[in-house]
Coordinates of C-alpha atoms in Angstrom, one line a residue:
X70 CA 157.4 120.5 66.3
X71 CA 153.8 122.2 65.9
X72 CA 155.4 125.6 65.3
X73 CA 157.7 123.9 62.8
X74 CA 154.6 122.2 61.2
X75 CA 152.5 125.4 60.8
X76 CA 155.9 127.3 59.1
X77 CA 156.2 124.8 56.7
X78 CA 152.5 124.6 55.9
X79 CA 152.2 128.2 55.5
X80 CA 155.5 127.9 53.5
X81 CA 153.9 125.7 50.9
X82 CA 150.9 128.0 50.5
X83 CA 153.2 131.0 49.8
X84 CA 155.0 128.7 47.3
X85 CA 151.6 128.3 45.4
X86 CA 150.7 124.8 46.9
X87 CA 147.5 124.4 48.5
X88 CA 147.8 122.4 51.6
X89 CA 144.6 121.0 53.2
X90 CA 145.0 119.6 56.8
X91 CA 143.2 116.7 58.4
X92 CA 144.1 116.0 62.0
X93 CA 143.2 113.3 64.7
X94 CA 143.9 113.5 68.1
X95 CA 143.6 110.0 69.8
X96 CA 145.9 110.5 72.7
X97 CA 144.3 113.9 73.4
X98 CA 140.9 112.1 73.4
X99 CA 142.1 109.2 75.6
X100 CA 143.6 111.8 78.1
X101 CA 139.8 113.6 78.4
X102 CA 138.0 110.4 78.5
X103 CA 140.3 109.3 81.3
X104 CA 139.8 112.8 83.1
X105 CA 136.1 112.1 82.9
X106 CA 136.7 108.6 84.7
X107 CA 135.7 106.5 81.7
X108 CA 138.1 104.3 79.9
X109 CA 139.0 103.9 76.2
X110 CA 138.5 100.2 74.6
X111 CA 140.1 99.7 71.1
X112 CA 139.5 97.3 68.6
X113 CA 141.8 97.1 65.4
X114 CA 143.1 100.2 66.1
X115 CA 139.7 101.7 66.1
X116 CA 138.1 103.5 69.2
X117 CA 134.8 102.1 70.7
X118 CA 132.7 105.1 70.9
X119 CA 129.6 105.5 73.2
X120 CA 127.7 108.5 73.4
X121 CA 129.5 110.1 76.2
X122 CA 132.8 109.0 74.4
X123 CA 131.5 110.7 71.2
X124 CA 130.6 113.9 73.1
X125 CA 134.2 114.0 74.6
X126 CA 135.6 113.1 71.2
X127 CA 134.1 116.1 69.2
X128 CA 134.8 118.3 72.0
X129 CA 138.7 117.7 71.8
X130 CA 138.9 117.1 68.2
X131 CA 136.6 120.2 66.8
X132 CA 137.7 122.3 69.8
X133 CA 140.8 122.0 71.6
X134 CA 143.2 120.4 69.0
X135 CA 141.6 121.9 65.8
X136 CA 141.8 125.4 67.2
X137 CA 145.3 124.5 68.5
X138 CA 146.6 124.0 64.7
X139 CA 144.4 127.0 63.3
X140 CA 146.3 129.3 65.9
X141 CA 149.8 128.0 65.0
X142 CA 149.3 128.8 61.3
X143 CA 147.7 132.0 62.1
X144 CA 150.7 133.0 64.2
X145 CA 152.8 132.2 61.1
X146 CA 150.8 134.7 59.1
X147 CA 148.8 131.9 57.5
X148 CA 145.0 132.1 57.1
X149 CA 143.9 129.0 58.9
X150 CA 140.2 128.1 59.5
X151 CA 138.9 125.4 61.5
X152 CA 136.1 123.1 60.0
X153 CA 134.8 119.7 61.6
X154 CA 133.2 117.1 58.8
X155 CA 129.7 118.5 59.7
X156 CA 130.4 121.9 58.3
X157 CA 128.8 122.3 54.9
X158 CA 128.0 118.6 55.0
X159 CA 131.7 117.9 54.4
X160 CA 131.8 114.2 55.5
X161 CA 128.7 112.2 55.1
X162 CA 128.9 109.3 57.2
X163 CA 127.0 106.1 58.5
X164 CA 127.8 103.6 61.1
X165 CA 130.4 101.5 60.6
X166 CA 129.5 97.7 61.0
X167 CA 132.3 95.8 62.4
X168 CA 132.3 91.9 62.2
X169 CA 133.1 91.1 65.7
X170 CA 132.1 94.4 68.2
X171 CA 129.4 97.1 68.1
X172 CA 131.9 100.4 67.7
X173 CA 129.1 102.4 68.6
X174 CA 129.4 105.9 67.0
X175 CA 132.2 105.0 64.9
X176 CA 131.5 106.1 61.2
X177 CA 132.2 105.0 57.5
X178 CA 132.4 107.7 55.3
X179 CA 129.7 107.4 52.3
X180 CA 130.4 111.0 50.5
X181 CA 132.8 113.8 51.1
X182 CA 131.2 117.1 49.4
X183 CA 134.6 119.3 48.6
X184 CA 132.9 122.5 47.7
X185 CA 133.4 124.0 51.2
X186 CA 137.0 123.0 51.3
X187 CA 137.7 124.6 47.6
X188 CA 135.8 127.6 48.1
X189 CA 138.3 128.4 51.0
X190 CA 141.3 127.4 49.5
X191 CA 140.6 129.7 46.3
X192 CA 140.0 132.4 48.7
X193 CA 143.4 132.2 50.1
X194 CA 142.6 129.9 53.5
X195 CA 144.2 126.8 55.0
X196 CA 141.6 124.4 55.9
X197 CA 141.9 122.5 58.9
X198 CA 139.4 119.6 59.4
X199 CA 138.5 117.5 62.3
X200 CA 137.2 114.0 61.2
X201 CA 133.8 114.1 62.5
X202 CA 130.9 113.4 60.1
X203 CA 127.5 113.4 60.1
X204 CA 124.9 110.9 59.0
X205 CA 121.7 111.3 56.8
X206 CA 120.2 110.1 60.1
X207 CA 121.4 113.5 61.9
X208 CA 124.0 111.2 63.9
X209 CA 127.1 112.5 64.6
X210 CA 130.0 110.1 63.7
X211 CA 133.7 109.6 64.9
X212 CA 135.7 108.8 61.9
X213 CA 139.6 107.7 61.6
X214 CA 141.4 110.6 60.8
X215 CA 143.8 108.6 58.3
X216 CA 140.5 107.6 56.5
X217 CA 139.0 110.9 56.4
X218 CA 142.3 112.2 54.9
X219 CA 142.2 109.8 52.1
X220 CA 138.9 110.5 51.5
X221 CA 139.0 114.1 51.2
X222 CA 142.3 114.0 49.4
X223 CA 140.4 111.9 46.6
X224 CA 137.5 114.3 46.6
X225 CA 140.0 117.4 46.0
X226 CA 141.8 115.4 43.3
X227 CA 145.1 115.7 45.7
X228 CA 148.4 115.4 44.0
X229 CA 149.7 113.7 47.3
X230 CA 148.9 112.8 50.8
X231 CA 151.3 113.1 53.9
X232 CA 150.3 111.3 56.6
X233 CA 152.0 112.4 59.8
X234 CA 152.8 109.8 62.7
X235 CA 154.9 109.2 65.5
X236 CA 157.2 106.5 63.7
X237 CA 159.5 107.3 60.9
X238 CA 157.6 105.4 58.3
X239 CA 156.9 101.9 57.6
X240 CA 159.6 99.6 59.4
X241 CA 160.8 96.1 58.3
X242 CA 163.0 94.6 61.2
X243 CA 163.2 98.2 62.7
X244 CA 164.7 99.3 59.4
X245 CA 162.9 102.2 57.3
X246 CA 161.6 101.2 54.0
X247 CA 161.7 104.2 51.9
X248 CA 159.7 103.3 49.1
X249 CA 156.7 100.7 48.2
X250 CA 154.5 99.9 45.6
X251 CA 150.9 98.8 46.4
X252 CA 151.4 94.9 46.3
X253 CA 154.4 95.1 48.3
X254 CA 152.5 97.1 51.1
X255 CA 149.6 94.5 50.8
X256 CA 151.9 91.8 51.3
X257 CA 153.5 93.5 54.4
X258 CA 149.8 93.9 55.8
X259 CA 149.4 89.8 55.3
X260 CA 152.5 88.9 56.9
X261 CA 151.7 91.0 59.9
X262 CA 154.8 93.5 59.6
X263 CA 152.3 96.3 59.2
X264 CA 149.9 95.8 62.2
X265 CA 147.9 97.3 65.0
X266 CA 147.0 101.2 64.2
X267 CA 149.3 101.2 61.3
X268 CA 146.8 99.0 59.3
X269 CA 143.8 101.8 59.2
X270 CA 146.5 104.1 58.1
X271 CA 147.7 102.2 55.4
X272 CA 144.7 101.3 54.2
X273 CA 143.7 104.7 53.7
X274 CA 147.2 105.4 51.9
X275 CA 146.0 102.6 49.5
X276 CA 142.4 104.0 48.8
X277 CA 144.0 107.5 47.8
X278 CA 146.4 105.8 45.4
X279 CA 143.7 103.6 44.0
X280 CA 141.5 106.6 43.5
X281 CA 143.8 109.0 41.4
X282 CA 146.2 110.4 44.2
X283 CA 149.8 110.2 42.6
X284 CA 151.6 109.4 45.7
X285 CA 151.3 109.1 49.4
X286 CA 154.0 109.6 52.1
X287 CA 154.0 108.5 55.9
X288 CA 156.5 110.6 58.2
X289 CA 157.3 111.1 61.5
X290 CA 155.7 114.5 62.5
X291 CA 158.2 115.0 65.2
X292 CA 161.0 115.6 63.0
X293 CA 161.4 119.3 62.6
X294 CA 160.5 120.5 58.9
X295 CA 159.6 116.7 58.1
X296 CA 156.8 117.9 55.4
X297 CA 159.2 120.0 53.7
X298 CA 162.3 117.4 53.6
X299 CA 159.8 114.6 52.3
X300 CA 158.5 117.0 49.5
X301 CA 161.8 118.6 48.6
X302 CA 164.6 116.2 49.0
X303 CA 165.3 113.1 46.5
X304 CA 165.1 110.5 49.5
X305 CA 162.7 112.0 51.6
X306 CA 162.4 111.1 55.6
X307 CA 159.9 108.6 55.6
X308 CA 158.1 105.8 53.5
X309 CA 156.7 106.8 49.8
X310 CA 154.0 104.4 48.6
X311 CA 153.2 104.6 44.8
X312 CA 151.0 102.5 42.3

């Protein structure tokens, strides 16, 4: 599916759209942390990140995962360029304060400076961004990828944000919900139907909607050509949230 995803992105670019990829890499980070003999702890879907975990996270996200996506795009004749949120002060962050725990080097986004991305897009490149930000204090922060994607989309005044995940979309009683509005979505969070790691994803989606993005979609990245299906078919493949 990584190859078909890259094909889809290059196709969108050739059709005159301007795709920007923001990626996470949770499973790969967890695996690497384990290989170093450390363990991963999570609170509310967010990884507690001490200095050792931060260094491993940055190595995996800005290195391995980022360059793999770039390589797939370039293999399809696209012009992929890898960035982290540190480049060009792209993601300015500060320490996230959590009510019940110290999350360590987990960041909240204060500001996105989109000039570098715009520059790359205008010159024919497809930016691929890892969610590592930097504070005014010089510290590096690990940021939830869905949060990063939604803030970057808002800064770029994007029309759409598509979140790729490993489930079909938002489910109620194991049935896919094709379309929701903002209030229905908040209701599902309150009732606990949307829970766990899906909560930061959906909150990111709602943030994008509230700040000018027209529609947000959540689809299964494991389906071949899921991005194209979601954009160019009436029913789509996942869940779309609109205002």
